[in-house]
Every structure is written in C-alpha cells, then in structure tokens.
mmCIF file of C-alpha atoms in Angstrom:
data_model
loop_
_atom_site.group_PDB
_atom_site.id
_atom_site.type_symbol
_atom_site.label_atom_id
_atom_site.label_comp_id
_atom_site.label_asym_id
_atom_site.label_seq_id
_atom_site.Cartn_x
_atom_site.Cartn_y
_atom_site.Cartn_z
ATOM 1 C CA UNK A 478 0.000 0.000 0.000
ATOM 2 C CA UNK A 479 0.928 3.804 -0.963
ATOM 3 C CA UNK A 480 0.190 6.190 1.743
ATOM 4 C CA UNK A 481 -0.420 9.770 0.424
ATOM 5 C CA UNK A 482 -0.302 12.707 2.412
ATOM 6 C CA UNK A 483 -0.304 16.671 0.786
ATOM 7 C CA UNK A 484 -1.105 20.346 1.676
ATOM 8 C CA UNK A 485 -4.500 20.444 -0.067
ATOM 9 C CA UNK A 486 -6.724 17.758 -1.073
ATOM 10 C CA UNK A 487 -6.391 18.698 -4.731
ATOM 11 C CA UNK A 488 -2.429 18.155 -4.309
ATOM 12 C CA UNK A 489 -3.378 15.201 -2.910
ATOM 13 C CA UNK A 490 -5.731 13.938 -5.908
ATOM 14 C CA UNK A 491 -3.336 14.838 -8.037
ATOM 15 C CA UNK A 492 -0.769 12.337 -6.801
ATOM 16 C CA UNK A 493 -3.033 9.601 -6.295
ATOM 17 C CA UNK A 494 -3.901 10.214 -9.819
ATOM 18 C CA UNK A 495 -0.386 9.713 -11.073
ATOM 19 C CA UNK A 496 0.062 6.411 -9.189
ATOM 20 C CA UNK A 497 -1.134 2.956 -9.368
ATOM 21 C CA UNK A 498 -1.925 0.591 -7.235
ATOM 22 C CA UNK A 499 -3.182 0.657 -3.583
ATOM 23 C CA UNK A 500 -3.329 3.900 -2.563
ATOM 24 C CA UNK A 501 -4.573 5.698 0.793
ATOM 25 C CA UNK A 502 -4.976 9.519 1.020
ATOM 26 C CA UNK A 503 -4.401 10.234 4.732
ATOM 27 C CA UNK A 504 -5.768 14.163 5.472
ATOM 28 C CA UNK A 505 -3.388 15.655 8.273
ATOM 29 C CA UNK A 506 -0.370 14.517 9.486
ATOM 30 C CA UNK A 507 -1.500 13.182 12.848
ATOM 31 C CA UNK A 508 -3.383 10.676 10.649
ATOM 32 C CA UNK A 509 -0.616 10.223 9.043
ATOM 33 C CA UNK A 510 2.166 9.328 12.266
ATOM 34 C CA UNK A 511 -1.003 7.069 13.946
ATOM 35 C CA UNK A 512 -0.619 4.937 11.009
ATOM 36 C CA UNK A 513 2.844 4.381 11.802
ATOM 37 C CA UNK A 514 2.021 1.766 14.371
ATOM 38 C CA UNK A 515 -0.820 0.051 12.825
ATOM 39 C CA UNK A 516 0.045 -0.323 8.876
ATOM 40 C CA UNK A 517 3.783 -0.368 8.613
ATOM 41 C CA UNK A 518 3.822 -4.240 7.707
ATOM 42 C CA UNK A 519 1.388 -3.407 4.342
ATOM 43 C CA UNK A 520 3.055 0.082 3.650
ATOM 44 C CA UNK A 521 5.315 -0.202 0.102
ATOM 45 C CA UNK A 522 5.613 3.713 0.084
ATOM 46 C CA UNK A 523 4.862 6.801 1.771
ATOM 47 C CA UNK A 524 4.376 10.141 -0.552
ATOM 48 C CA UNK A 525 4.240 13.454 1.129
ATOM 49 C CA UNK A 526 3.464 16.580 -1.359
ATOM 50 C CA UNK A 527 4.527 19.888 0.033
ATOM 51 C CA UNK A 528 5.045 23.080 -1.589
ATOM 52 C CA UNK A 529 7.560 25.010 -0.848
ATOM 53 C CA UNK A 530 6.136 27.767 1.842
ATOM 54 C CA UNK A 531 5.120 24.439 3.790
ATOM 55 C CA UNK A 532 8.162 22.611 3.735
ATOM 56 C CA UNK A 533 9.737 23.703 6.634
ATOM 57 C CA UNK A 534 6.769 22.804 8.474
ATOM 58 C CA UNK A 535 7.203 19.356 6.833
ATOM 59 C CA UNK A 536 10.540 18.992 8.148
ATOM 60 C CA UNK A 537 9.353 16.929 11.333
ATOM 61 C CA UNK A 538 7.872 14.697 9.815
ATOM 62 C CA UNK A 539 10.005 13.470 7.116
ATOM 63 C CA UNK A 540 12.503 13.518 10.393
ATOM 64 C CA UNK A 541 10.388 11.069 11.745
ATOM 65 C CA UNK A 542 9.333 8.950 9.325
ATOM 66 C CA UNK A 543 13.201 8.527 8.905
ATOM 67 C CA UNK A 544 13.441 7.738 12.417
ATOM 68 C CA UNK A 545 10.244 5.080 13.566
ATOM 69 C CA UNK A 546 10.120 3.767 9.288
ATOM 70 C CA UNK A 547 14.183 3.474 8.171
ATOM 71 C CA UNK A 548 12.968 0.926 5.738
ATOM 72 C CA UNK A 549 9.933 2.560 3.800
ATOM 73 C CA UNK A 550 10.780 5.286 1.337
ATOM 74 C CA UNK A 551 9.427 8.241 1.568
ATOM 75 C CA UNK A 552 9.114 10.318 -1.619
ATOM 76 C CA UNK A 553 8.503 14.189 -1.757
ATOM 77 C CA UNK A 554 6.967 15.469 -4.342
ATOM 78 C CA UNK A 555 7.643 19.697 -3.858
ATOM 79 C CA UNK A 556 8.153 23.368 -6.180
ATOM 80 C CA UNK A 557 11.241 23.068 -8.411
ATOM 81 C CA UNK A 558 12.728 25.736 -6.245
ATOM 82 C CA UNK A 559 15.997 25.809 -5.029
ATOM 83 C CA UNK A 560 15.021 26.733 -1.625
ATOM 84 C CA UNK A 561 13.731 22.972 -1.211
ATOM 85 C CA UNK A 562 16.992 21.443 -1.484
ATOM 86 C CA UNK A 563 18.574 23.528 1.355
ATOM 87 C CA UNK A 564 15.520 23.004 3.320
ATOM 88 C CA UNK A 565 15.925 19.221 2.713
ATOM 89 C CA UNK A 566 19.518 18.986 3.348
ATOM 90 C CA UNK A 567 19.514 16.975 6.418
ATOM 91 C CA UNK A 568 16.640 15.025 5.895
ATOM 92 C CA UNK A 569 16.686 11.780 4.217
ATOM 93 C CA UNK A 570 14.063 11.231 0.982
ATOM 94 C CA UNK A 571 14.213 8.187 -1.367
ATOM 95 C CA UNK A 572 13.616 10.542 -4.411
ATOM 96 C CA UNK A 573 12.735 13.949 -4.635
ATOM 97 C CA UNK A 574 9.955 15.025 -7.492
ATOM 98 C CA UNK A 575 8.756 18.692 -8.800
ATOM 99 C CA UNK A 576 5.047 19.028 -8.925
ATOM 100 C CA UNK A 577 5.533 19.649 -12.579
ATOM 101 C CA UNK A 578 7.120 16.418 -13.370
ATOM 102 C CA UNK A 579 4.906 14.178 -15.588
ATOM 103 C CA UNK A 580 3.138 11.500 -13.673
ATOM 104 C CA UNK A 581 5.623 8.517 -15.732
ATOM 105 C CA UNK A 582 8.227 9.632 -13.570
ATOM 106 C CA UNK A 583 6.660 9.328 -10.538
ATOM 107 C CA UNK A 584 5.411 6.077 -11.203
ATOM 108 C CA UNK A 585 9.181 4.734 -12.184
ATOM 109 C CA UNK A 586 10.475 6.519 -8.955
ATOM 110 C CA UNK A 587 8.188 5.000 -7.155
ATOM 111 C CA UNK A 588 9.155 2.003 -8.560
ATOM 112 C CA UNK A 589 12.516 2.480 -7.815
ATOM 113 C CA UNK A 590 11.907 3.147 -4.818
ATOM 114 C CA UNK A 591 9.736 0.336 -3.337
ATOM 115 C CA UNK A 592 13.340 -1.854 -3.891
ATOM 116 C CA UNK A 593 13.841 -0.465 -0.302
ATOM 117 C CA UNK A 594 10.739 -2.120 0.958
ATOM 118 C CA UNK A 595 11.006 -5.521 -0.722
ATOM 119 C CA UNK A 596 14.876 -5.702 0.343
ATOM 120 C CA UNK A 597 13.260 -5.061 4.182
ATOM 121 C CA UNK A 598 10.677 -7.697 3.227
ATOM 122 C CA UNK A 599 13.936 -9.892 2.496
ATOM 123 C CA UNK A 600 15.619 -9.091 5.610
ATOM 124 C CA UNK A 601 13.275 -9.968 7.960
ATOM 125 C CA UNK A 602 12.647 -13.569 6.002
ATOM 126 C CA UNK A 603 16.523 -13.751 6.214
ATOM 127 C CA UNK A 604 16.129 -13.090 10.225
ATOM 128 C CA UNK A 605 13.572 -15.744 10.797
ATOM 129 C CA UNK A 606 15.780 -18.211 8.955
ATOM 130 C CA UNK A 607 17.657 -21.176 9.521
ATOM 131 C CA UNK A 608 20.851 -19.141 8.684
ATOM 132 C CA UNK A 609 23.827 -19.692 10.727
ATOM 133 C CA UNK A 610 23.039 -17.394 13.784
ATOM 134 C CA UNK A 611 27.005 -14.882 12.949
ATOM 135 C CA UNK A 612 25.909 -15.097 9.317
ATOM 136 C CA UNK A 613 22.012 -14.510 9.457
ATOM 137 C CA UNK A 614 22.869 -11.273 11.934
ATOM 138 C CA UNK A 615 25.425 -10.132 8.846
ATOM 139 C CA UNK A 616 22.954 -11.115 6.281
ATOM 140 C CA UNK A 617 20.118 -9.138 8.115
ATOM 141 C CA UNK A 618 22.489 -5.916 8.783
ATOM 142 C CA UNK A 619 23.590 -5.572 4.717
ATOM 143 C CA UNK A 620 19.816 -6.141 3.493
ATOM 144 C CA UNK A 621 18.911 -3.090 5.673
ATOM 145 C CA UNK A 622 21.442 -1.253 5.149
ATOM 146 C CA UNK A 623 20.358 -0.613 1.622
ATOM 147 C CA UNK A 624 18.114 2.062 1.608
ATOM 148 C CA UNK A 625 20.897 4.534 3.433
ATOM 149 C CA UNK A 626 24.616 3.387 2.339
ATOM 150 C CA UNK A 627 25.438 -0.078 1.486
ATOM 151 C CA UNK A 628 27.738 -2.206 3.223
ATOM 152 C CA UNK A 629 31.247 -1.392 0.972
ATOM 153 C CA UNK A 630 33.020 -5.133 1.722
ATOM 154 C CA UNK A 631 32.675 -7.901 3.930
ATOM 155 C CA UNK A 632 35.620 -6.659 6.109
ATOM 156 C CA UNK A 633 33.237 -3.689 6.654
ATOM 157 C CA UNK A 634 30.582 -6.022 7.184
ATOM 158 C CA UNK A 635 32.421 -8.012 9.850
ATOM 159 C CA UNK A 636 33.500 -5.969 11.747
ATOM 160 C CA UNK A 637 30.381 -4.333 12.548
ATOM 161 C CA UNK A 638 29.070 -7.453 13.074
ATOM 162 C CA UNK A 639 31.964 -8.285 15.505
ATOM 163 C CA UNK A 640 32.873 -11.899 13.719
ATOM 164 C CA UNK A 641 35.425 -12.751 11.327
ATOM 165 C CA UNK A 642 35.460 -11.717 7.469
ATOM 166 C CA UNK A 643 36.685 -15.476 6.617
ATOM 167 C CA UNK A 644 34.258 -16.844 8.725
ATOM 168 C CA UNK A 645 31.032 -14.809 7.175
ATOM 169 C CA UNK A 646 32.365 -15.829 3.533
ATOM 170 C CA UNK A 647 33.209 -19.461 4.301
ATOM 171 C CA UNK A 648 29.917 -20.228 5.843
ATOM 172 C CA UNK A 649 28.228 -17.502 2.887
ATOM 173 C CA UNK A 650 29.683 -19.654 0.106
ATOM 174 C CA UNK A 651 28.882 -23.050 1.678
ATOM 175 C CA UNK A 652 25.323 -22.125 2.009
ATOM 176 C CA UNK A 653 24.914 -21.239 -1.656
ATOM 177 C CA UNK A 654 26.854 -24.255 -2.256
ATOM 178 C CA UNK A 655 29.765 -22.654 -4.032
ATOM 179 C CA UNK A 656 27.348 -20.260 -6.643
ATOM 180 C CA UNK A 657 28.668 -17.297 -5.305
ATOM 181 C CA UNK A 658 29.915 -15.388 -2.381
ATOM 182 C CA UNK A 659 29.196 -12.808 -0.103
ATOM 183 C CA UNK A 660 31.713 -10.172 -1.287
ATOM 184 C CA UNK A 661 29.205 -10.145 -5.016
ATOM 185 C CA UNK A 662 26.160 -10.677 -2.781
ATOM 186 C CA UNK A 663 27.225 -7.021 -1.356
ATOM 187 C CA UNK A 664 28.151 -5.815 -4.713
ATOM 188 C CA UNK A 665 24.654 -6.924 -6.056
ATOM 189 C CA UNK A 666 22.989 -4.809 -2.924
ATOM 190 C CA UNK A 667 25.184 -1.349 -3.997
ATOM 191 C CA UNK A 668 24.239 -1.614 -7.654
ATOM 192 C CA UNK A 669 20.595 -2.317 -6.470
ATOM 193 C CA UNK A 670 20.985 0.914 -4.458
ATOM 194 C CA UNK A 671 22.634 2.949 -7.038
ATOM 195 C CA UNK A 672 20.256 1.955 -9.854
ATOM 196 C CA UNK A 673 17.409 3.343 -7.683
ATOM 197 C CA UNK A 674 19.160 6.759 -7.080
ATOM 198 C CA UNK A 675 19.675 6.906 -10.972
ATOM 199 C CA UNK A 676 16.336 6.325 -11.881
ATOM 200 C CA UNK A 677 14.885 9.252 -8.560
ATOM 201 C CA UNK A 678 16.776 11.085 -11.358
ATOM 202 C CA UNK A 679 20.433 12.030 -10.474
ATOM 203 C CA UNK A 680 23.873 11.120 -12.599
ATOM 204 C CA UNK A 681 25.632 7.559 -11.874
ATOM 205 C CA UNK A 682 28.975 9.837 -10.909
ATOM 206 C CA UNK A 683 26.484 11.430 -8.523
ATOM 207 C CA UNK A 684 24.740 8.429 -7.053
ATOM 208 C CA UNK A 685 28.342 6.566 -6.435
ATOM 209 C CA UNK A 686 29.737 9.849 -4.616
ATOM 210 C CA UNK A 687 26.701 9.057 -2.106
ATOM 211 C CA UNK A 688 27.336 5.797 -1.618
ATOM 212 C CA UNK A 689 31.388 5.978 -1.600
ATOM 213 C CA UNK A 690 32.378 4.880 -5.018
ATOM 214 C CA UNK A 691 34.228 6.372 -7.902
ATOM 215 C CA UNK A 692 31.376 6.127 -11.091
ATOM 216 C CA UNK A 693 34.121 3.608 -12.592
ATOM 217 C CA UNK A 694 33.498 1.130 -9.804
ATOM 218 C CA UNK A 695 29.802 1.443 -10.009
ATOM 219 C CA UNK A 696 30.493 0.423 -13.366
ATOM 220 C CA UNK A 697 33.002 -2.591 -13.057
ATOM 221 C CA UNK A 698 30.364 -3.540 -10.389
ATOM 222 C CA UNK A 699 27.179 -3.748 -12.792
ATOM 223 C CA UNK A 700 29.611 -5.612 -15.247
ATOM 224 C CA UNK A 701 29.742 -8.501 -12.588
ATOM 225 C CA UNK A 702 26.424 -8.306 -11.973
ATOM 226 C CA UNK A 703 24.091 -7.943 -13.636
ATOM 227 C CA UNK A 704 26.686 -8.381 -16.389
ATOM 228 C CA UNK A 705 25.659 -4.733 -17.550
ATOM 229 C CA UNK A 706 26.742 -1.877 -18.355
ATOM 230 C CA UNK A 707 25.520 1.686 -16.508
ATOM 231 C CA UNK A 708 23.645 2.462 -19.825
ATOM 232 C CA UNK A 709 22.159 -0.971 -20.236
ATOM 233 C CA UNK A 710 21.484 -1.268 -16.511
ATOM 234 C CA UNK A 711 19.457 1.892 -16.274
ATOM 235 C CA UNK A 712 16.828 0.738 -18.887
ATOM 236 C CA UNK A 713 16.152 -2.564 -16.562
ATOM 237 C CA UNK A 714 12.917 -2.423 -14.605
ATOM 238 C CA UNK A 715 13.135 -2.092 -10.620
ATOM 239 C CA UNK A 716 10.665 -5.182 -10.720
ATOM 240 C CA UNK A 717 13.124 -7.395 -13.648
ATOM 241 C CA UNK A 718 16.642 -5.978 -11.697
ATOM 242 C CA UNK A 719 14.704 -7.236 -7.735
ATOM 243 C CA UNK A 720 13.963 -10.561 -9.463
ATOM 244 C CA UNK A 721 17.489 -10.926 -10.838
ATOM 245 C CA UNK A 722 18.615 -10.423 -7.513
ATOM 246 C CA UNK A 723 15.780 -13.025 -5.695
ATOM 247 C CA UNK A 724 17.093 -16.125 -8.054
ATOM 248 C CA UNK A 725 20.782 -15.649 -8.036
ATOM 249 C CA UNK A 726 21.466 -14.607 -4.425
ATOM 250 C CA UNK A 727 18.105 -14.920 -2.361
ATOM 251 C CA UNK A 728 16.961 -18.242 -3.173
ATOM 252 C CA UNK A 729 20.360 -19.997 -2.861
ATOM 253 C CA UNK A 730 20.379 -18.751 0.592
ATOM 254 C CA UNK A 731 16.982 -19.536 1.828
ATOM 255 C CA UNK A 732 15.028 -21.990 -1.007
ATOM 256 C CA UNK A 733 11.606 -22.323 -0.984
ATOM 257 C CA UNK A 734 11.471 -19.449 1.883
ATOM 258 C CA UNK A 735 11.700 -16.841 -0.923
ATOM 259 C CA UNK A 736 8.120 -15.871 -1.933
#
C-alpha cells in the first residue's frame, strides 16, 4: 500500500492520480504518524506533497518517518525551487519530485523506490531463517542497510558485526553451495541501491559519490552483476533488476522461503 499525504486535497488527488496501485490519502499529518504503528507491515511507500512555503513545516515529519520507518521510502513530491533542497539537506528522501514532473516519472520513482521495501521484506525472512546465527545477523544488517549506504566489503561487514570476514564468507559460500559469495552478494545490494538513485533522477557519478564509489566502480560492479553496463542497466525495470537479484542470491540462501 501507498500512503499519500499533501497540503491540499487537490495536491493530494493529483498524486493519487499519477500512481497505481493501492493507494490511501491520509488528510493531516497526525493521521498520518497514527498509522505508523498500525500499517507499517502493508506500507510499500509513503508520498508526502509539500510546496515550498510548507516545507519547513514538513521537516518533522520526514525527520520522523526517517526515524520510527528506516525501511519505507518516503518520496517528496515539492516546487522546483531551489530553496527545497537547502531546506531538505539533512533530511533523508528516497527521491525527490517537482510538482511539474509528468506522472511517468513518478510512477518509475516509485518504482525504484519500493526496492527499499522488498529488500526489508527480504531481511526480515533472512532473520527468521535457519541461517547460521554470525551469518544470518550479517545477512540481516547488509539487506537493511540498503536504503541509506550499502555495506562497501565484507571486512566492513564483519566488523560491525563483531565476527570474522573469513568466517562470514566461508559459511556464505557453503550455504549457496559454491554459486557465489558474499563479497558479489554485497556488490549486487550497492548496484541495487545505485540503480534506484539513478532512476529518482540524479547522474551515476552522482549516485556513487553518495554511496562511496568512484562512477568507474559502479560500473566494473554492474559488469559482474548484472553483467551490464551503466547504460544498459538503467533501462532494466526495478521489478526485472529485484527478481534478478531473488534467483541468483536470495533463493540460494533460503530456497523455498523466498516468496
């Protein structure tokens, strides 16, 4: 389910217009912040339209949205003024859309950006798994990681986790019975994440300067998987790149517990 929330009810129409699907047009933003508690399991998305001489009023709750929902995105759909990027400049947004953008590109950003939700979908089947308990923790840690910066290695990985970067990849690899290993397994998850910031609209040199990689590395990463180039990989569906992730890394690692 897409939750909408906007300024004015014809704001709000105009959104739910663009989008498909399940949608629910919530009126204020108490509504909005009860909701938290009692639909975050069925929420893919949450859109909040706010023009400009609003947004600052707006701030506080895309601040907390960020804090009680890490996993959702949350899409802002604003003016194309410039005084909406400094206002937004601490506060976290999956993509960022001008009312005036045609409604296409909010449906592919939304798109894009609902990876974030079926990754945390993945996560928690990961956490209820028969995973080794050191590598289910890891596993759990890099699929939620996603939606704000990627784990860069599994020495990264490790030693957040507190185990041992052979261990992780030793018990990785015999899990998926020697089809892969956990060092492309965290590749795959940063060229999920920068293919969704390319398609909310910025530049590949931009998305791998959030994430911490030179554009070339984004590149030599999409080349491993999935086999790619940046211009061939930004013409793949969210929905076709998620699946291509599922079958060569998800179901190796859990079987039939992949829905």
């Amino acid at each position: 389910m897409i939750q909408v929330f906007a300024d004015t009810p014809r704001d709000a129409d105009r959104i739910r217009r663009a989008v498909d699907g399940d949608v629910r047009v919530v009126e204020n933003a108490e509504e909005l912040a009860a909701d938290l508690n009692c639909e975050r399991d069925r929420l893919d998305c949450v859109i909040v339209g706010s023009h400009t001489r609003f947004l600052r009023e707006r701030i506080s709750l895309l601040a907390r949205l960020e804090r009680e929902m890490p996993w959702i995105p949350v899409i802002l759909v604003t003016d194309r003024d410039a005084d909406a990027a400094k206002l937004l400049a601490s506060t976290r947004c999956s993509a960022l859309i001008w009312f005036d953008d045609p409604a296409a590109r909010l449906r592919s950003r939304i798109e894009a950006a609902c990876e974030t939700t079926a990754l945390a979908h993945l996560a928690e089947t990961v956490r209820r798994s028969a995973l080794p308990p050191a590598l289910r923790r890891a596993l759990v840690h890099s699929l939620r990681r996603v939606g704000s910066a990627p784990v860069p290695s599994v020495g990264t990985l490790a030693a957040a986790m507190g185990s041992s970067p052979v261990t992780l990849s030793h018990e990785f690899t015999a899990r998926v019975e020697g089809r892969t290993t956990l060092c492309r397994f965290l590749s795959a998850l940063v060229v999920l994440r920068a293919h969704q910031l390319r398609l909310s609209g910025i530049s590949w040199t931009t998305a791998g300067r959030r994430l911490g990689f030179a554009r070339r590395t984004l590149s030599r990463k999409s080349r491993i998987w999935p086999e790619r180039s940046l211009a061939d990989l930004e013409r793949i569906s969210p929905d076709r790149l998620l699946s291509a992730f599922v079958e060569e890394y998800a179901r190796p690692l859990l079987g039939e517990a992949v829905s």
